[in-house]
Amino acid sequence: MDGYEQMILLGIGLGTLIRMIELKVDYRQYPGYPHGYVVHTTLGFIAAALGALVIPALLEENYVAVTILGAAAQQFQSIRTMERDFLTEIEETELVPRGIAYIENIAKVFEARNYLAMITAFITTIGYYFFNLIGGLIAGGLIAYFLDRVMVQDTVGNIANIRVKDLEFSGPTGSNIGVEDVVMMNVGLNEALEEWEKSGIGIVIEPKDDDARATLANIGQRQAIVHDVANQLGVKLDIGVVDYTPLARLNLDTGRVYMIIIPIEPDEECVKEAVSSTPILEEARRRPLESKAGSAAAD
Amino acid sequence: MESKDLKAFVIKEEDKEKIDNGGVPVFYASDDEELEYIAMLMARITDTMVHDLGNGVRILINH
């Protein structure tokens, strides 16, 4: 394959680069730094190499090579399995678990991002074939930017309004903790009850439409919100102290999600920000309004 | 959803008749302070949550 070096190298370079750009350290601290980074950069490199080799192989009329590339691409499914297994294993060590839906979502994102590297490398080599170096750079850059935009996940802030409310204590001994008349937890220890009264906050997540309502009702989605809020604002919780477990429950009449938590940092604006930045899980997303029955019944 | 296990009752002695054939241990306390203390200690040790039924009966449940 003489003469294709530049094409292949450019494809691999751009593909790996976009994979590295997608690896961001944020509050989730996932993937881990530095070793998680090495793992995913390497896999991104391999994916990009596969993508970059398709066009040269076709040009050489080496169709066997192309078929084998197809088989090799299958291997990237194992990334999803790897991430899922890892996160499920460490789930027990989390004070506030992510929940299986969130894990599945993260695993899927990691798999998809390798395909992103592969497609970018592939398109880059096509660009290079037709318009040489500049064409390759532009085509690769454009497709990477486009895919990056497409793969942005919605967040809770996009589909719901978030408010912070004080907790209400009802029942004969005031031990039922609730928000807006929805009782969510019964606490039998005075010590725990005082702590909830002192530093507990209630969060109201009000869906903007019926699609959002169905999405937020998903248990996995709610657990993801609880995990993310606890992750960003801290939570007063330890082994054996279950009284302060944060919860997210549904108001069956309005579809609002209520959440109670004792954050370490009870700043109202930050709480709102934390909730609204939680990603909407692909698996939790529902669109009843897209269906005939759903949209007709909605009015 | 995992099952929830009822681990124990904690009540004051004067409320004895409020539980009949509980199936799990019943702990008696002589006053409110002791009730709170037993419930707290049991909850911490057994990793359970204390719930107040509002009639003087506390139950320990493993969620």
Short mmCIF file of N, CA and C in Angstrom, two decimals, chain A residues 16-86:
data_model
loop_
_atom_site.label_atom_id
_atom_site.label_comp_id
_atom_site.label_asym_id
_atom_site.label_seq_id
_atom_site.Cartn_x
_atom_site.Cartn_y
_atom_site.Cartn_z
N THR A 16 -7.95 9.69 16.66
CA THR A 16 -7.50 9.58 18.05
C THR A 16 -7.69 10.91 18.78
N LEU A 17 -7.42 11.99 18.05
CA LEU A 17 -7.54 13.32 18.65
C LEU A 17 -8.98 13.57 19.13
N ILE A 18 -9.95 13.25 18.27
CA ILE A 18 -11.34 13.51 18.66
C ILE A 18 -11.73 12.64 19.85
N ARG A 19 -11.18 11.42 19.88
CA ARG A 19 -11.47 10.55 21.03
C ARG A 19 -10.91 11.16 22.31
N MET A 20 -9.71 11.75 22.20
CA MET A 20 -9.08 12.35 23.38
C MET A 20 -9.83 13.61 23.82
N ILE A 21 -10.33 14.36 22.84
CA ILE A 21 -11.09 15.57 23.20
C ILE A 21 -12.35 15.19 23.96
N GLU A 22 -12.95 14.07 23.55
CA GLU A 22 -14.18 13.63 24.21
C GLU A 22 -13.94 13.16 25.65
N LEU A 23 -12.70 12.82 25.96
CA LEU A 23 -12.38 12.40 27.33
C LEU A 23 -12.20 13.65 28.18
N LYS A 24 -13.19 13.94 29.00
CA LYS A 24 -13.09 15.13 29.82
C LYS A 24 -13.14 14.75 31.29
N VAL A 25 -12.32 15.38 32.08
CA VAL A 25 -12.44 15.17 33.52
C VAL A 25 -13.48 16.15 34.02
N ASP A 26 -14.58 15.63 34.53
CA ASP A 26 -15.54 16.53 35.15
C ASP A 26 -15.95 15.97 36.50
N TYR A 27 -17.06 16.43 37.01
CA TYR A 27 -17.44 16.04 38.38
C TYR A 27 -17.62 14.54 38.54
N ARG A 28 -17.90 13.87 37.44
CA ARG A 28 -18.14 12.42 37.55
C ARG A 28 -16.86 11.66 37.81
N GLN A 29 -15.73 12.34 37.47
CA GLN A 29 -14.43 11.72 37.64
C GLN A 29 -14.45 10.32 37.03
N TYR A 30 -15.01 10.30 35.81
CA TYR A 30 -15.08 9.03 35.12
C TYR A 30 -14.91 9.25 33.64
N PRO A 31 -14.06 8.60 32.92
CA PRO A 31 -13.19 7.50 33.37
C PRO A 31 -12.09 8.01 34.29
N GLY A 32 -11.51 7.12 35.02
CA GLY A 32 -10.49 7.50 35.98
C GLY A 32 -9.26 8.05 35.28
N TYR A 33 -8.61 8.98 35.97
CA TYR A 33 -7.37 9.52 35.46
C TYR A 33 -6.25 9.02 36.35
N PRO A 34 -5.15 8.53 35.86
CA PRO A 34 -4.71 8.52 34.46
C PRO A 34 -4.98 7.21 33.73
N HIS A 35 -5.26 6.13 34.47
CA HIS A 35 -5.25 4.84 33.77
C HIS A 35 -6.45 4.64 32.86
N GLY A 36 -7.61 5.14 33.28
CA GLY A 36 -8.78 5.06 32.42
C GLY A 36 -8.52 5.80 31.11
N TYR A 37 -7.77 6.90 31.23
CA TYR A 37 -7.44 7.68 30.04
C TYR A 37 -6.59 6.89 29.07
N VAL A 38 -5.61 6.20 29.61
CA VAL A 38 -4.71 5.42 28.76
C VAL A 38 -5.53 4.35 28.04
N VAL A 39 -6.39 3.66 28.79
CA VAL A 39 -7.21 2.61 28.20
C VAL A 39 -8.02 3.16 27.02
N HIS A 40 -8.72 4.28 27.27
CA HIS A 40 -9.63 4.76 26.24
C HIS A 40 -8.91 5.45 25.08
N THR A 41 -7.79 6.08 25.36
CA THR A 41 -7.02 6.67 24.26
C THR A 41 -6.50 5.56 23.34
N THR A 42 -6.02 4.49 23.95
CA THR A 42 -5.50 3.37 23.16
C THR A 42 -6.60 2.74 22.32
N LEU A 43 -7.75 2.50 22.94
CA LEU A 43 -8.87 1.92 22.19
C LEU A 43 -9.32 2.85 21.08
N GLY A 44 -9.30 4.16 21.36
CA GLY A 44 -9.66 5.16 20.36
C GLY A 44 -8.68 5.11 19.20
N PHE A 45 -7.41 4.92 19.54
CA PHE A 45 -6.37 4.82 18.51
C PHE A 45 -6.62 3.61 17.61
N ILE A 46 -6.95 2.48 18.23
CA ILE A 46 -7.22 1.27 17.45
C ILE A 46 -8.44 1.47 16.55
N ALA A 47 -9.47 2.09 17.12
CA ALA A 47 -10.69 2.34 16.34
C ALA A 47 -10.37 3.23 15.15
N ALA A 48 -9.59 4.29 15.41
CA ALA A 48 -9.23 5.22 14.34
C ALA A 48 -8.41 4.50 13.27
N ALA A 49 -7.51 3.63 13.71
CA ALA A 49 -6.68 2.89 12.75
C ALA A 49 -7.56 2.04 11.86
N LEU A 50 -8.56 1.38 12.46
CA LEU A 50 -9.47 0.56 11.66
C LEU A 50 -10.21 1.39 10.62
N GLY A 51 -10.71 2.55 11.10
CA GLY A 51 -11.46 3.43 10.20
C GLY A 51 -10.59 3.95 9.07
N ALA A 52 -9.34 4.25 9.39
CA ALA A 52 -8.44 4.85 8.40
C ALA A 52 -7.99 3.85 7.35
N LEU A 53 -8.08 2.56 7.67
CA LEU A 53 -7.58 1.55 6.74
C LEU A 53 -8.59 1.13 5.68
N VAL A 54 -9.85 1.53 5.87
CA VAL A 54 -10.89 1.06 4.95
C VAL A 54 -10.65 1.54 3.52
N ILE A 55 -10.47 2.84 3.36
CA ILE A 55 -10.32 3.40 2.02
C ILE A 55 -9.06 2.87 1.30
N PRO A 56 -7.88 2.90 1.97
CA PRO A 56 -6.71 2.32 1.30
C PRO A 56 -6.93 0.86 0.90
N ALA A 57 -7.58 0.09 1.75
CA ALA A 57 -7.83 -1.32 1.43
C ALA A 57 -8.74 -1.46 0.21
N LEU A 58 -9.76 -0.60 0.17
CA LEU A 58 -10.67 -0.62 -0.99
C LEU A 58 -9.93 -0.23 -2.25
N LEU A 59 -9.11 0.79 -2.15
CA LEU A 59 -8.38 1.28 -3.33
C LEU A 59 -7.44 0.22 -3.87
N GLU A 60 -6.92 -0.58 -2.97
CA GLU A 60 -6.03 -1.67 -3.38
C GLU A 60 -6.82 -2.89 -3.83
N GLU A 61 -8.13 -2.75 -3.81
CA GLU A 61 -9.05 -3.86 -4.12
C GLU A 61 -8.78 -5.07 -3.24
N ASN A 62 -8.40 -4.77 -2.01
CA ASN A 62 -8.14 -5.83 -1.04
C ASN A 62 -9.42 -6.05 -0.22
N TYR A 63 -10.38 -6.71 -0.83
CA TYR A 63 -11.70 -6.80 -0.20
C TYR A 63 -11.70 -7.69 1.04
N VAL A 64 -10.78 -8.62 1.08
CA VAL A 64 -10.68 -9.47 2.28
C VAL A 64 -10.37 -8.60 3.50
N ALA A 65 -9.44 -7.67 3.30
CA ALA A 65 -9.06 -6.78 4.39
C ALA A 65 -10.27 -5.99 4.89
N VAL A 66 -11.10 -5.52 3.95
CA VAL A 66 -12.28 -4.75 4.34
C VAL A 66 -13.23 -5.60 5.19
N THR A 67 -13.41 -6.85 4.79
CA THR A 67 -14.29 -7.74 5.55
C THR A 67 -13.76 -7.96 6.96
N ILE A 68 -12.45 -8.15 7.03
CA ILE A 68 -11.86 -8.38 8.34
C ILE A 68 -12.01 -7.14 9.23
N LEU A 69 -11.92 -5.96 8.59
CA LEU A 69 -12.13 -4.72 9.36
C LEU A 69 -13.52 -4.70 9.96
N GLY A 70 -14.48 -5.18 9.17
CA GLY A 70 -15.86 -5.24 9.68
C GLY A 70 -15.95 -6.11 10.91
N ALA A 71 -15.26 -7.25 10.84
CA ALA A 71 -15.28 -8.16 11.99
C ALA A 71 -14.58 -7.53 13.18
N ALA A 72 -13.50 -6.80 12.90
CA ALA A 72 -12.74 -6.18 13.99
C ALA A 72 -13.58 -5.13 14.72
N ALA A 73 -14.41 -4.45 13.94
CA ALA A 73 -15.25 -3.41 14.55
C ALA A 73 -16.18 -3.99 15.60
N GLN A 74 -16.54 -5.25 15.38
CA GLN A 74 -17.40 -5.92 16.36
C GLN A 74 -16.79 -5.94 17.76
N GLN A 75 -15.46 -5.96 17.79
CA GLN A 75 -14.77 -6.06 19.07
C GLN A 75 -15.10 -4.90 20.00
N PHE A 76 -15.50 -3.77 19.39
CA PHE A 76 -15.73 -2.61 20.24
C PHE A 76 -16.95 -2.74 21.12
N GLN A 77 -17.77 -3.73 20.79
CA GLN A 77 -18.90 -3.99 21.68
C GLN A 77 -18.41 -4.41 23.06
N SER A 78 -17.21 -5.00 23.08
CA SER A 78 -16.70 -5.46 24.38
C SER A 78 -16.34 -4.30 25.29
N ILE A 79 -16.18 -3.10 24.70
CA ILE A 79 -15.92 -1.93 25.55
C ILE A 79 -17.12 -1.67 26.45
N ARG A 80 -18.29 -1.81 25.84
CA ARG A 80 -19.50 -1.59 26.64
C ARG A 80 -19.56 -2.60 27.79
N THR A 81 -19.29 -3.85 27.46
CA THR A 81 -19.31 -4.89 28.50
C THR A 81 -18.28 -4.58 29.59
N MET A 82 -17.11 -4.14 29.16
CA MET A 82 -16.04 -3.83 30.11
C MET A 82 -16.46 -2.72 31.07
N GLU A 83 -17.00 -1.63 30.52
CA GLU A 83 -17.41 -0.51 31.36
C GLU A 83 -18.55 -0.91 32.29
N ARG A 84 -19.49 -1.68 31.74
CA ARG A 84 -20.63 -2.07 32.55
C ARG A 84 -20.19 -2.94 33.72
N ASP A 85 -19.34 -3.92 33.42
CA ASP A 85 -18.87 -4.81 34.48
C ASP A 85 -18.13 -4.04 35.56
N PHE A 86 -17.27 -3.14 35.12
CA PHE A 86 -16.47 -2.36 36.06
C PHE A 86 -17.37 -1.53 36.98
#
